[in-house]
Amino acid sequence: QVQLVESGGGLVQPGGSLRLSCAASTSGSRINVRGWYRQAPGKQRELVASISSGGRTNYADSVKGRFTISRDNAKNTVYLQMNSLKPEDTAVYYCNLVYVATGREYWGQGTQVTISS
């Protein structure tokens, strides 16, 4: 069983920055995809960004140029640097891990990000 523990959420003013972290309890297979999703009240959970074990990244159009996903494989940790934050970025952000070979998927407990003046 893999546990994902997120940190770094909070309240920030529009235009500010936050950095989310998600540590996995085990590395498991090295061939995996790490991602960040978010869910705002009354909306479906959506992909924000993902990064493969080879470093290939994918971003939602709404965050391109503002968010950067990265990973440290030695620490089993993925990061989401969020800049130029907007009120519409307010959501619960969830960390995700998928093992490519098996398709097994794991989720973190979520961390609240609130953008408000």
mmCIF file of C-alpha atoms in Angstrom:
data_model
loop_
_atom_site.group_PDB
_atom_site.id
_atom_site.type_symbol
_atom_site.label_atom_id
_atom_site.label_comp_id
_atom_site.label_asym_id
_atom_site.label_seq_id
_atom_site.Cartn_x
_atom_site.Cartn_y
_atom_site.Cartn_z
ATOM 1 C CA GLN A 1 0.000 0.000 0.000
ATOM 2 C CA VAL A 2 1.324 3.418 -0.952
ATOM 3 C CA GLN A 3 0.546 6.478 1.123
ATOM 4 C CA LEU A 4 0.746 9.949 -0.360
ATOM 5 C CA VAL A 5 1.115 12.885 1.989
ATOM 6 C CA GLU A 6 0.559 16.394 0.670
ATOM 7 C CA SER A 7 1.692 19.648 2.198
ATOM 8 C CA GLY A 8 2.013 23.290 1.305
ATOM 9 C CA GLY A 9 -1.560 24.430 0.879
ATOM 10 C CA GLY A 10 -2.950 27.566 2.438
ATOM 11 C CA LEU A 11 -4.410 31.001 1.902
ATOM 12 C CA VAL A 12 -2.690 33.440 -0.415
ATOM 13 C CA GLN A 13 -3.627 36.674 -2.122
ATOM 14 C CA PRO A 14 -4.197 36.861 -5.872
ATOM 15 C CA GLY A 15 -0.905 37.074 -7.696
ATOM 16 C CA GLY A 16 0.884 35.163 -4.973
ATOM 17 C CA SER A 17 2.672 31.842 -5.022
ATOM 18 C CA LEU A 18 2.483 28.501 -3.270
ATOM 19 C CA ARG A 19 4.477 25.311 -3.511
ATOM 20 C CA LEU A 20 2.783 21.993 -2.924
ATOM 21 C CA SER A 21 4.677 18.836 -2.061
ATOM 22 C CA CYS A 22 3.586 15.218 -2.103
ATOM 23 C CA ALA A 23 5.728 12.503 -0.589
ATOM 24 C CA ALA A 24 5.107 8.839 -1.349
ATOM 25 C CA SER A 25 5.740 6.269 1.356
ATOM 26 C CA THR A 26 7.497 3.979 -1.066
ATOM 27 C CA SER A 27 9.029 4.243 -4.489
ATOM 28 C CA GLY A 28 7.484 1.050 -5.837
ATOM 29 C CA SER A 29 8.019 0.707 -9.554
ATOM 30 C CA ARG A 30 10.151 3.430 -11.027
ATOM 31 C CA ILE A 31 7.870 3.558 -14.041
ATOM 32 C CA ASN A 32 5.072 5.736 -12.783
ATOM 33 C CA VAL A 33 3.233 8.938 -13.405
ATOM 34 C CA ARG A 34 2.802 11.532 -10.684
ATOM 35 C CA GLY A 35 0.102 14.127 -10.921
ATOM 36 C CA TRP A 36 -1.806 16.915 -9.264
ATOM 37 C CA TYR A 37 -5.554 17.220 -9.534
ATOM 38 C CA ARG A 38 -7.918 19.749 -8.039
ATOM 39 C CA GLN A 39 -11.555 19.927 -7.160
ATOM 40 C CA ALA A 40 -13.427 23.151 -6.554
ATOM 41 C CA PRO A 41 -16.807 23.206 -4.781
ATOM 42 C CA GLY A 42 -19.550 21.975 -7.082
ATOM 43 C CA LYS A 43 -17.112 20.973 -9.801
ATOM 44 C CA GLN A 44 -15.546 17.750 -10.970
ATOM 45 C CA ARG A 45 -12.013 16.830 -10.122
ATOM 46 C CA GLU A 46 -9.680 17.911 -12.909
ATOM 47 C CA LEU A 47 -6.096 17.268 -13.876
ATOM 48 C CA VAL A 48 -3.799 20.187 -13.159
ATOM 49 C CA ALA A 49 -0.445 18.725 -14.146
ATOM 50 C CA SER A 50 1.341 15.413 -14.470
ATOM 51 C CA ILE A 51 4.902 14.227 -14.867
ATOM 52 C CA SER A 52 6.177 10.863 -15.991
ATOM 53 C CA SER A 53 9.124 9.044 -14.494
ATOM 54 C CA GLY A 54 11.051 10.186 -17.544
ATOM 55 C CA GLY A 55 10.205 13.819 -16.849
ATOM 56 C CA ARG A 56 7.559 14.382 -19.514
ATOM 57 C CA THR A 57 5.058 16.950 -18.298
ATOM 58 C CA ASN A 58 1.470 17.765 -19.107
ATOM 59 C CA TYR A 59 -0.530 20.790 -17.959
ATOM 60 C CA ALA A 60 -4.114 21.936 -18.013
ATOM 61 C CA ASP A 61 -4.502 24.919 -20.327
ATOM 62 C CA SER A 62 -5.694 27.038 -17.421
ATOM 63 C CA VAL A 63 -2.371 26.735 -15.581
ATOM 64 C CA LYS A 64 0.153 26.697 -18.420
ATOM 65 C CA GLY A 65 2.847 29.276 -17.875
ATOM 66 C CA ARG A 66 1.922 29.707 -14.215
ATOM 67 C CA PHE A 67 2.373 26.266 -12.643
ATOM 68 C CA THR A 68 5.379 23.979 -12.783
ATOM 69 C CA ILE A 69 5.393 20.331 -11.808
ATOM 70 C CA SER A 70 8.631 18.585 -10.872
ATOM 71 C CA ARG A 71 9.722 15.443 -9.123
ATOM 72 C CA ASP A 72 12.598 14.193 -7.016
ATOM 73 C CA ASN A 73 12.763 10.449 -7.520
ATOM 74 C CA ALA A 74 15.334 9.983 -4.767
ATOM 75 C CA LYS A 75 12.835 11.455 -2.296
ATOM 76 C CA ASN A 76 9.731 9.908 -3.898
ATOM 77 C CA THR A 77 8.317 13.412 -3.946
ATOM 78 C CA VAL A 78 6.488 15.492 -6.509
ATOM 79 C CA TYR A 79 6.112 19.256 -6.335
ATOM 80 C CA LEU A 80 3.760 21.824 -7.806
ATOM 81 C CA GLN A 81 5.048 25.368 -7.937
ATOM 82 C CA MET A 82 2.105 27.690 -8.405
ATOM 83 C CA ASN A 83 2.718 31.305 -9.394
ATOM 84 C CA SER A 84 0.436 34.168 -10.374
ATOM 85 C CA LEU A 85 -2.392 32.540 -8.492
ATOM 86 C CA LYS A 86 -5.956 33.512 -9.279
ATOM 87 C CA PRO A 87 -9.176 33.173 -7.274
ATOM 88 C CA GLU A 88 -10.294 30.493 -9.722
ATOM 89 C CA ASP A 89 -7.359 28.343 -8.622
ATOM 90 C CA THR A 90 -9.118 27.903 -5.282
ATOM 91 C CA ALA A 91 -9.732 24.195 -4.750
ATOM 92 C CA VAL A 92 -8.665 21.129 -2.857
ATOM 93 C CA TYR A 93 -5.532 19.835 -4.537
ATOM 94 C CA TYR A 94 -4.918 16.093 -4.642
ATOM 95 C CA CYS A 95 -1.725 14.238 -5.325
ATOM 96 C CA ASN A 96 -1.897 11.174 -7.536
ATOM 97 C CA LEU A 97 0.406 8.289 -8.392
ATOM 98 C CA VAL A 98 -0.146 5.695 -11.097
ATOM 99 C CA TYR A 99 2.029 2.684 -11.680
ATOM 100 C CA VAL A 100 2.137 2.270 -15.435
ATOM 101 C CA ALA A 101 2.659 -1.505 -15.507
ATOM 102 C CA THR A 102 -0.332 -2.382 -13.342
ATOM 103 C CA GLY A 103 -2.516 0.698 -13.598
ATOM 104 C CA ARG A 104 -2.778 0.838 -9.816
ATOM 105 C CA GLU A 105 -3.612 4.312 -8.661
ATOM 106 C CA TYR A 106 -3.191 6.071 -5.353
ATOM 107 C CA TRP A 107 -4.469 9.388 -4.020
ATOM 108 C CA GLY A 108 -3.424 11.751 -1.288
ATOM 109 C CA GLN A 109 -5.859 13.159 1.242
ATOM 110 C CA GLY A 110 -5.943 16.589 -0.383
ATOM 111 C CA THR A 111 -4.738 20.018 0.648
ATOM 112 C CA GLN A 112 -6.799 23.191 0.518
ATOM 113 C CA VAL A 113 -5.595 26.089 -1.598
ATOM 114 C CA THR A 114 -7.522 29.337 -1.229
ATOM 115 C CA ILE A 115 -6.811 32.439 -3.289
ATOM 116 C CA SER A 116 -8.487 35.480 -1.811
ATOM 117 C CA SER A 117 -7.779 39.061 -0.929
#
